mmCIF file of C-alpha atoms and ligand atoms in Angstrom:
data_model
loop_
_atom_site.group_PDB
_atom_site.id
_atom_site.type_symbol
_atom_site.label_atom_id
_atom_site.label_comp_id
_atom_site.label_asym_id
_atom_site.label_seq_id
_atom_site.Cartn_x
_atom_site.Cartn_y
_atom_site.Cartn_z
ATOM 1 C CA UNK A 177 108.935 177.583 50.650
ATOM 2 C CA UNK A 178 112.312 176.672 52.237
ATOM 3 C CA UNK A 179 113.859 173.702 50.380
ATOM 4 C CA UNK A 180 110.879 173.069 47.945
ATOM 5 C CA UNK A 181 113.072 172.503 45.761
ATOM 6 C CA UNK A 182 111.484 171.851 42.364
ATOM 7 C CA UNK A 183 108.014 173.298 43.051
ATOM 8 C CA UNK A 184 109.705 176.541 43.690
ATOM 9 C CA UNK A 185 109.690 179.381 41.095
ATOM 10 C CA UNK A 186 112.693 179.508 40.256
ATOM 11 C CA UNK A 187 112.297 183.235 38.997
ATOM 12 C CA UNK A 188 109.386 185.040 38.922
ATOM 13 C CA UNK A 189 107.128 184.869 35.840
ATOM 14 C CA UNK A 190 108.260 180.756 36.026
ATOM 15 C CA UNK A 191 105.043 178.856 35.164
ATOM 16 C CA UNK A 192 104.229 175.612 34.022
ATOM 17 C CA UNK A 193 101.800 174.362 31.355
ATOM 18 C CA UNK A 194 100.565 170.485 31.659
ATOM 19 C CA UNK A 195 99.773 168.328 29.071
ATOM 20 C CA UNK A 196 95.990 166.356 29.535
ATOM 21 C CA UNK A 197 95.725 164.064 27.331
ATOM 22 C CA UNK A 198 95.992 165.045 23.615
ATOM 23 C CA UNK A 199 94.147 167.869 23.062
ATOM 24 C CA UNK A 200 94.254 169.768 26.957
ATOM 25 C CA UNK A 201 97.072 171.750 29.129
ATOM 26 C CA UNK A 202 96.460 174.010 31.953
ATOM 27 C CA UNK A 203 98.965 176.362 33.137
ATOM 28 C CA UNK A 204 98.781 178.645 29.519
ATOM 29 C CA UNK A 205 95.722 181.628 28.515
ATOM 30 C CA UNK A 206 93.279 178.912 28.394
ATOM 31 C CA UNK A 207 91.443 178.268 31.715
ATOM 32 C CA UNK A 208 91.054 173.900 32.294
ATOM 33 C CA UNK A 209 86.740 173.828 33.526
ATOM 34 C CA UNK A 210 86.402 170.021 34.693
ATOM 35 C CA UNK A 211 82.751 169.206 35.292
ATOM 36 C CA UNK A 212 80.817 166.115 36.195
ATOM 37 C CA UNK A 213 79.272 164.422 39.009
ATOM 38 C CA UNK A 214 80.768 163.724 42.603
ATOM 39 C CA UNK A 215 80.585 160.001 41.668
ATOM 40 C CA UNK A 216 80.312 157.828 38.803
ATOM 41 C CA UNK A 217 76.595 155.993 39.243
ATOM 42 C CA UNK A 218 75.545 154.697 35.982
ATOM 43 C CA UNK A 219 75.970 154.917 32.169
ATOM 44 C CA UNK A 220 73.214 156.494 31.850
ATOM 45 C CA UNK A 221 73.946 159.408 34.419
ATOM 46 C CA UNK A 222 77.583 159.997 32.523
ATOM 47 C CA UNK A 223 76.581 159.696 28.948
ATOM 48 C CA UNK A 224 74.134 162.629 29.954
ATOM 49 C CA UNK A 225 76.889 164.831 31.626
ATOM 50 C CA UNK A 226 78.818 163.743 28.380
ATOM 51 C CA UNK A 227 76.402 165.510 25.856
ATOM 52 C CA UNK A 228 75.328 168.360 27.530
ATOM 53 C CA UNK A 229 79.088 169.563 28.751
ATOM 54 C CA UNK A 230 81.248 168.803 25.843
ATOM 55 C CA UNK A 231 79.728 172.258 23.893
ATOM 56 C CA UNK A 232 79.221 174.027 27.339
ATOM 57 C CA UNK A 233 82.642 174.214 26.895
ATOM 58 C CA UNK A 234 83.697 172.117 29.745
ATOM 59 C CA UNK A 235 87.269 170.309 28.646
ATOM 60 C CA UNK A 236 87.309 167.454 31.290
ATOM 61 C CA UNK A 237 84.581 165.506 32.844
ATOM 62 C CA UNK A 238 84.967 164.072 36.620
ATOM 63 C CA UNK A 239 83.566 161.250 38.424
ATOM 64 C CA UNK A 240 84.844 159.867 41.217
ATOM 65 C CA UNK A 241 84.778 155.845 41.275
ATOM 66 C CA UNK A 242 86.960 154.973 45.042
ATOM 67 C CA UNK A 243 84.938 157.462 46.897
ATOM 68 C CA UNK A 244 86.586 158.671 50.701
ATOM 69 C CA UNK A 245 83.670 158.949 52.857
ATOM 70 C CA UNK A 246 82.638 160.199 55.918
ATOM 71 C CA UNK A 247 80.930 157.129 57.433
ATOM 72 C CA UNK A 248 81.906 153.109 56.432
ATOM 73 C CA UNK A 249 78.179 152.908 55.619
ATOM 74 C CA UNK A 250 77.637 155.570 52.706
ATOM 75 C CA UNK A 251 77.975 154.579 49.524
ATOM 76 C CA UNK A 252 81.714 154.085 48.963
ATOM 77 C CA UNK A 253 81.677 154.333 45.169
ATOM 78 C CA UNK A 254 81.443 152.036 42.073
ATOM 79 C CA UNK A 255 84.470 150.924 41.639
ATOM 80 C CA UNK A 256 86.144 149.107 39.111
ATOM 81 C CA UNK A 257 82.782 148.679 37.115
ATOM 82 C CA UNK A 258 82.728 152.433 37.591
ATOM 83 C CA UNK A 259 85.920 153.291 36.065
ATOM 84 C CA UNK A 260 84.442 150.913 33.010
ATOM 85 C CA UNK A 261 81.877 153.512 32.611
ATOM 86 C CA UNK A 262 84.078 156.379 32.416
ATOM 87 C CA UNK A 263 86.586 155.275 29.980
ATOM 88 C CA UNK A 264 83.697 154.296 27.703
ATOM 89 C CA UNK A 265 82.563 157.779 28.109
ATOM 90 C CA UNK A 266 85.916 159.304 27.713
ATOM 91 C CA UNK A 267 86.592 157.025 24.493
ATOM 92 C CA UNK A 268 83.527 158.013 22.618
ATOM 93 C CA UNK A 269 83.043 161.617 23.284
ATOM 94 C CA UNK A 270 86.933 162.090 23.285
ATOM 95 C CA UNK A 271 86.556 163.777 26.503
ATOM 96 C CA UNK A 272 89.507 163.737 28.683
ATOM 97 C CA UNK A 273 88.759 162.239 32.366
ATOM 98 C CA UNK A 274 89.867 162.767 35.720
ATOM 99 C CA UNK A 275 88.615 160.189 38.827
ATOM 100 C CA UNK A 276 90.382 160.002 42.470
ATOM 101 C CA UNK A 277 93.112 157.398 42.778
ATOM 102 C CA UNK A 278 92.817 156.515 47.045
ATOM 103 C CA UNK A 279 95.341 153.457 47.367
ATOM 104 C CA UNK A 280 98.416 152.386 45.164
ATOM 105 C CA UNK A 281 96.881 149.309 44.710
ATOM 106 C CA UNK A 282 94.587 151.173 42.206
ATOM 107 C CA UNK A 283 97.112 153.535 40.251
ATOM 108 C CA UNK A 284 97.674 150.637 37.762
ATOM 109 C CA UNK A 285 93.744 150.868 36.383
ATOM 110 C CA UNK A 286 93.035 154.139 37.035
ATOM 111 C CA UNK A 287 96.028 155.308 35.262
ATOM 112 C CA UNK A 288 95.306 152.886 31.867
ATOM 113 C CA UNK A 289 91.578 154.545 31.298
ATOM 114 C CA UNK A 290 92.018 158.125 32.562
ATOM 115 C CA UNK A 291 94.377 161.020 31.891
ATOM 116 C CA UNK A 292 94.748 162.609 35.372
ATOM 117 C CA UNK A 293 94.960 160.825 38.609
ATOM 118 C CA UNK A 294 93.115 163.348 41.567
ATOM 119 C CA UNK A 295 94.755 162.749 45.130
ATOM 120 C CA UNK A 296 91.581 163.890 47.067
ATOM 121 C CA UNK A 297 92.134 166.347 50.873
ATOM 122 C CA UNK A 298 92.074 163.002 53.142
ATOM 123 C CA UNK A 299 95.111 161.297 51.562
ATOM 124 C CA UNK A 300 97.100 164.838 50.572
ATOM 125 C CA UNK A 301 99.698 163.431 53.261
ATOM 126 C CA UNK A 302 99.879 159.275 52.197
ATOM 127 C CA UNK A 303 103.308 160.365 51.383
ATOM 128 C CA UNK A 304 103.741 156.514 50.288
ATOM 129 C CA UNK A 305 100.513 156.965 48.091
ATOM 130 C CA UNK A 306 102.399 160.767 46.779
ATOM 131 C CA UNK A 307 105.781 158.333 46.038
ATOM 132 C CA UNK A 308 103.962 156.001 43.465
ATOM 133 C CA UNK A 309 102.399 158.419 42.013
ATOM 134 C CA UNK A 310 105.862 159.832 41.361
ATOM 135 C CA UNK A 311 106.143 156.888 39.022
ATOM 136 C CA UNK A 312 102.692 157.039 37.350
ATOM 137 C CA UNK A 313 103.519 158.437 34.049
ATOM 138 C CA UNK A 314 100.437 160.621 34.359
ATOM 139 C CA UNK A 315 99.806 164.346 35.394
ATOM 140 C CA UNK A 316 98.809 164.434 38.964
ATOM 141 C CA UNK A 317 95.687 166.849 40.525
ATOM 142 C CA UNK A 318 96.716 166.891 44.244
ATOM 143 C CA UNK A 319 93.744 168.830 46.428
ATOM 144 C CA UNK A 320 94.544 170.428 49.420
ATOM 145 C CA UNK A 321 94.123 168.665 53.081
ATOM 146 C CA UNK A 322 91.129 169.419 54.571
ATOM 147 C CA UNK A 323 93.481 171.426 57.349
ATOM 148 C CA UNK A 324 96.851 171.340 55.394
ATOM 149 C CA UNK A 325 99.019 174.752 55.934
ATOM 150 C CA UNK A 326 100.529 175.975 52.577
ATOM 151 C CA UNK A 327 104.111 174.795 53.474
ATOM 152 C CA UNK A 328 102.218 170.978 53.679
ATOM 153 C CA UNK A 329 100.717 171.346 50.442
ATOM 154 C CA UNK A 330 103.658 172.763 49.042
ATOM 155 C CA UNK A 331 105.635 169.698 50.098
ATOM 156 C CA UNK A 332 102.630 167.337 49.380
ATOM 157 C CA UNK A 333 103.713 168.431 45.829
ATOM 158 C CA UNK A 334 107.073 168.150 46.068
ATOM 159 C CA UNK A 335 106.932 164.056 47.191
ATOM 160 C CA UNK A 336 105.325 163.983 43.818
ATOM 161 C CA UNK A 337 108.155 166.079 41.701
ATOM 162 C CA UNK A 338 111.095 164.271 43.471
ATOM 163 C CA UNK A 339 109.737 161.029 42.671
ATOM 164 C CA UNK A 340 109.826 161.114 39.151
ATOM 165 C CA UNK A 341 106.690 163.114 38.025
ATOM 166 C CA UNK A 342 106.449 166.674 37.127
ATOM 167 C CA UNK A 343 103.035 166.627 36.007
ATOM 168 C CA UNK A 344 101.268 168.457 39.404
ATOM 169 C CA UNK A 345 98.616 170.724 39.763
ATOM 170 C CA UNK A 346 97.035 171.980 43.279
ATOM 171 C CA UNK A 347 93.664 172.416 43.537
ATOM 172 C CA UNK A 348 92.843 174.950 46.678
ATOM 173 C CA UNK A 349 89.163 173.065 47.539
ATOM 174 C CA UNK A 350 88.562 175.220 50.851
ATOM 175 C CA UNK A 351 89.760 174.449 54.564
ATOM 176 C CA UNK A 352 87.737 173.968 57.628
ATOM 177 C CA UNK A 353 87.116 176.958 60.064
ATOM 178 C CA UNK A 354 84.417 177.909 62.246
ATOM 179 C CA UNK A 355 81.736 178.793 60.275
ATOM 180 C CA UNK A 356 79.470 176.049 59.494
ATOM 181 C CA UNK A 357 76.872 177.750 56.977
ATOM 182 C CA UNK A 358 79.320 177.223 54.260
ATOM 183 C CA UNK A 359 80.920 173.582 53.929
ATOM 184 C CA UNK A 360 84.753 175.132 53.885
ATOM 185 C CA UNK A 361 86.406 178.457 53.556
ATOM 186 C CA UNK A 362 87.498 179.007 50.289
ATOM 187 C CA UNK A 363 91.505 180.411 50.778
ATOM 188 C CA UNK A 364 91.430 182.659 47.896
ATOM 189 C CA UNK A 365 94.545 184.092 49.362
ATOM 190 C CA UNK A 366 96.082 180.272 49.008
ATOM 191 C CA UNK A 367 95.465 180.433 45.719
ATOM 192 C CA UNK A 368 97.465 183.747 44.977
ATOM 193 C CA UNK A 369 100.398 183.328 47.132
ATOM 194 C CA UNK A 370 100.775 179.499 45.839
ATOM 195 C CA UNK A 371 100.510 181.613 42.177
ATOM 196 C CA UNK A 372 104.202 183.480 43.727
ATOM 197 C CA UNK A 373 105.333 180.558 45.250
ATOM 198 C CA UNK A 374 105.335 177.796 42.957
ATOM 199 C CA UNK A 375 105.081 177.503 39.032
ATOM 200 C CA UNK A 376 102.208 174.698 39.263
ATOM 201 C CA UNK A 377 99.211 175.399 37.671
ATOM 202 C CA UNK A 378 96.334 175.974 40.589
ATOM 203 C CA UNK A 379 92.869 175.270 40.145
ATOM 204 C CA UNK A 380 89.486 175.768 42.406
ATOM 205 C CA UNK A 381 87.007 173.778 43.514
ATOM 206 C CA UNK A 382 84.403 175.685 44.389
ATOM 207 C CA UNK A 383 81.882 173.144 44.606
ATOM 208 C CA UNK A 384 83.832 171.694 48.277
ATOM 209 C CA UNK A 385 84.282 174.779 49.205
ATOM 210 C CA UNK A 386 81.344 176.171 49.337
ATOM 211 C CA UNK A 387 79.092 172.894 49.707
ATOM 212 C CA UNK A 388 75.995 174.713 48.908
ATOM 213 C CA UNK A 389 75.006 175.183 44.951
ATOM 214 C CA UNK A 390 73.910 178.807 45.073
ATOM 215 C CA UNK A 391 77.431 179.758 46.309
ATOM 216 C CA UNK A 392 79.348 178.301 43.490
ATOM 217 C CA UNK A 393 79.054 180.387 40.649
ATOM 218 C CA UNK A 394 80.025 183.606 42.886
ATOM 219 C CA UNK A 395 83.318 181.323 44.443
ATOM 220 C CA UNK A 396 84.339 180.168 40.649
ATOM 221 C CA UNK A 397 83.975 183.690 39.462
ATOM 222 C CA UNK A 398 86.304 185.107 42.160
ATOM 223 C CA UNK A 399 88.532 182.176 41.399
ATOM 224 C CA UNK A 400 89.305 183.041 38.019
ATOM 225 C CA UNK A 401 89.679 186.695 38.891
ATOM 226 C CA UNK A 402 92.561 185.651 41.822
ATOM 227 C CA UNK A 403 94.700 183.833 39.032
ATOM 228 C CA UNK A 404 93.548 180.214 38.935
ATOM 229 C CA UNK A 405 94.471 178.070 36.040
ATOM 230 C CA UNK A 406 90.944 175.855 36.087
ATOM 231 C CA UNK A 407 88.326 175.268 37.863
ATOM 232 C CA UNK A 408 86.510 171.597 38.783
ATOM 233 C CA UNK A 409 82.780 171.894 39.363
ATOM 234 C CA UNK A 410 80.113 169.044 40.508
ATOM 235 C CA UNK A 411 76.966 168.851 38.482
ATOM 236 C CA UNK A 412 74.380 166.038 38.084
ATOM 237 C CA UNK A 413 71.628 165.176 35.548
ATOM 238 C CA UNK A 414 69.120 165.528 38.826
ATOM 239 C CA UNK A 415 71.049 167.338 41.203
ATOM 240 C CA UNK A 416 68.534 166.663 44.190
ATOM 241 C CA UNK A 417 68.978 162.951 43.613
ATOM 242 C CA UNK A 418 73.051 162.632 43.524
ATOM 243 C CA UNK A 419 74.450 159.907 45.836
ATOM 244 C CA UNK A 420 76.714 162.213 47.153
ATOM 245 C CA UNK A 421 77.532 165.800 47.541
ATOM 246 C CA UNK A 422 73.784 166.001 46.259
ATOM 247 C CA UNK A 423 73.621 169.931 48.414
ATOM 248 C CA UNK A 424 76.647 171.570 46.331
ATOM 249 C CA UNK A 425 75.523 169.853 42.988
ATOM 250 C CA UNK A 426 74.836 172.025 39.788
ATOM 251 C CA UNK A 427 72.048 170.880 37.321
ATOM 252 C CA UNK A 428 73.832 170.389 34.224
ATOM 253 C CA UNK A 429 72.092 173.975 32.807
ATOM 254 C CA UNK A 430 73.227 176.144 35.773
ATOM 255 C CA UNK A 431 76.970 174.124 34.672
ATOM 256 C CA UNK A 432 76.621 175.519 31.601
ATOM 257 C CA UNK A 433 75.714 179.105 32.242
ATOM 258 C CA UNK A 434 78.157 179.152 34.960
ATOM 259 C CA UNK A 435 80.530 178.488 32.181
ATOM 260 C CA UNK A 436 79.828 181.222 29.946
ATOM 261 C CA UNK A 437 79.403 183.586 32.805
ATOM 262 C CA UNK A 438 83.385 183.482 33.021
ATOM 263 C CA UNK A 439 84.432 184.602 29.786
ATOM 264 C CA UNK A 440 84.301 188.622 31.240
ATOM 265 C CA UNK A 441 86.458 187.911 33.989
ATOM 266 C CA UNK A 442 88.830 185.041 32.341
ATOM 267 C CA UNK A 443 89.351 188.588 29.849
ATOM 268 C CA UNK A 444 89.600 190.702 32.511
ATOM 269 C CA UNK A 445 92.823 188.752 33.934
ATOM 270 C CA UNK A 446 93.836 188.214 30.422
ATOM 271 C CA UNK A 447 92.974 184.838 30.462
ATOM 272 C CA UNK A 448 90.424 182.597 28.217
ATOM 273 C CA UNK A 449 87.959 180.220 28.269
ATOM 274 C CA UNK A 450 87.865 178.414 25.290
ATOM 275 C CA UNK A 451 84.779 178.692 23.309
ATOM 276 C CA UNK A 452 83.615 181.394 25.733
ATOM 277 C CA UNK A 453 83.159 184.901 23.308
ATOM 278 C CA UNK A 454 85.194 187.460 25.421
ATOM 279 C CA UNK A 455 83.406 190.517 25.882
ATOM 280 C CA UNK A 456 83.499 192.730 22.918
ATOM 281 C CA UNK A 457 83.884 196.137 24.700
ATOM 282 C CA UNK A 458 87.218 194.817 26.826
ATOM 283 C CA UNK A 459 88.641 193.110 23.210
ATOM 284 C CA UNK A 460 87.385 196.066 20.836
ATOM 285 C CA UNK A 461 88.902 198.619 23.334
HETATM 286 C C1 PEP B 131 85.689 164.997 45.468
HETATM 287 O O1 PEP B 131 86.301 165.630 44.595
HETATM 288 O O2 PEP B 131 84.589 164.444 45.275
HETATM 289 C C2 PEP B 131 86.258 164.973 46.834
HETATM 290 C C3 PEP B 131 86.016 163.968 47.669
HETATM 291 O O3 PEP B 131 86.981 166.065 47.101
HETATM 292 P P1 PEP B 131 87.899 166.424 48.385
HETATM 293 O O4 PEP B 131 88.962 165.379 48.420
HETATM 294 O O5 PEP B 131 88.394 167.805 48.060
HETATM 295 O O6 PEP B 131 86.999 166.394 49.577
HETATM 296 MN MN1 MN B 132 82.266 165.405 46.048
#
């Protein structure tokens, strides 16, 4: 992209790995699988998500707290008692944790009890919201506008970089179209081309995309194959009872197999997922 300055490749086999917390990057061999809920709705709900992911091997566990909702009268998240819950969970499974930051006024919590700040599709463009995060001394996962063109995405990004933080990763979470039987498109061809364009690590979110739970195994497999550096995934203890998103929710078994069913084509693109056996034919051959 013209004048993207420092999201840019600045030659082509340019990438960048990204430090989560103490024990995680994305952007190297390893893929980055974040699972967990849409939102954060009790202890109970996110110590379960918390034992059954942390072998699947899932590396991150979501949960969003400030939820962005469709109508004033859904459920608009837990909040602050919320992002209590997940740093508990975070401190004593030693899980890293990712929740969506939606105001500035918030950076300053969300930033002492999680390691990545998500800037969900409907604020991709609160270029004042992109400029503080600049300063946030955390790594940043920016998702794609619901309608955003690459070059916007691209440049969401680079508000981030120029303000001080070079900690970015896009997350390609589908864009609306015509087609209403799935939730989004998935832009698979986003995902490449932003793979030549910049040297940001790219993950999918399948789960958006797709907004229907038998689709997202298929859409994270193809992910992985296209070149994407991680994947986020929503899954609930009950998925039929989830205050939100409860249509594209995994159970937290389907998670898991989903999970292992990537190790083939992680190998196939000579990438990893950690934990995962790659097949023995492909690494005997
Ligand atoms: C979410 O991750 O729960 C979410 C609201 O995602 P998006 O911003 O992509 O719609
Ligand atoms: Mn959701």
């Amino acid at each position: 992209m013209k004048n993207a300055k420092l999201v840019n490749k600045s030659h082509p086999t340019q990438q960048t790995a990204i430090s989560i917390g103490d024990r995680t990057t994305i952007g190297g061999q390893d893929l980055l699988i974040i699972g967990g809920p849409c939102a954060v709705e009790s202890l109970e709900q996110m110590e379960t998500v918390a034992r059954h992911l942390a072998h699947a091997p899932v590396q991150m566990l979501r949960g969003g707290v400030f939820k962005p909702r469709t109508s004033p009268y859904s459920f608009q998240g837990m909040g602050d008692a919320g992002l209590t819950i997940l740093s508990g969970v975070r401190q004593r499974y030693g899980i890293p944790v990712v929740t969506e930051v939606m105001s500035m006024n918030q950076i300053e919590s969300i930033v002492a009890h999680t390691d990545l700040l998500q800037v969900g599709s409907r604020n991709m463009q609160n270029f004042d919201l992109l400029k503080a995060l600049g300063e946030a001394g955390k790594p940043v996962l920016l998702k794609r506008g619901l309608a955003a063109t690459l070059e916007e995405f691209v440049f969401a990004a680079e508000y981030i970089l120029s303000h001080g933080n070079p900690d970015v990763i896009l997350c390609e979470r589908g864009i609306r179209s015509f087609d209403s039987f799935t939730r989004n498109i998935l832009d698979l061809g986003a995902v490449v081309a932003l793979k030549q364009i910049t040297h940001l690590p790219v993950m999918v979110d399948p789960s958006h995309a797709a907004g229907k739970r038998e689709l997202v195994a298929g859409l994270a497999r193809a992910a992985v194959a296209a070149g994407a550096d991680g994947l986020i995934i929503e899954c609930h203890p009950e998925p039929e009872q989830s205050v939100s998103d409860a249509r594209q929710a995994l159970s937290l078994p389907e998670m898991v197999e989903l999970v292992q069913s990537l190790g083939p084509v992680a190998a196939a693109v000579g990438r990893r997922v950690r934990g995962v056996e790659p097949v023995r034919e492909l690494s005997a051959a």
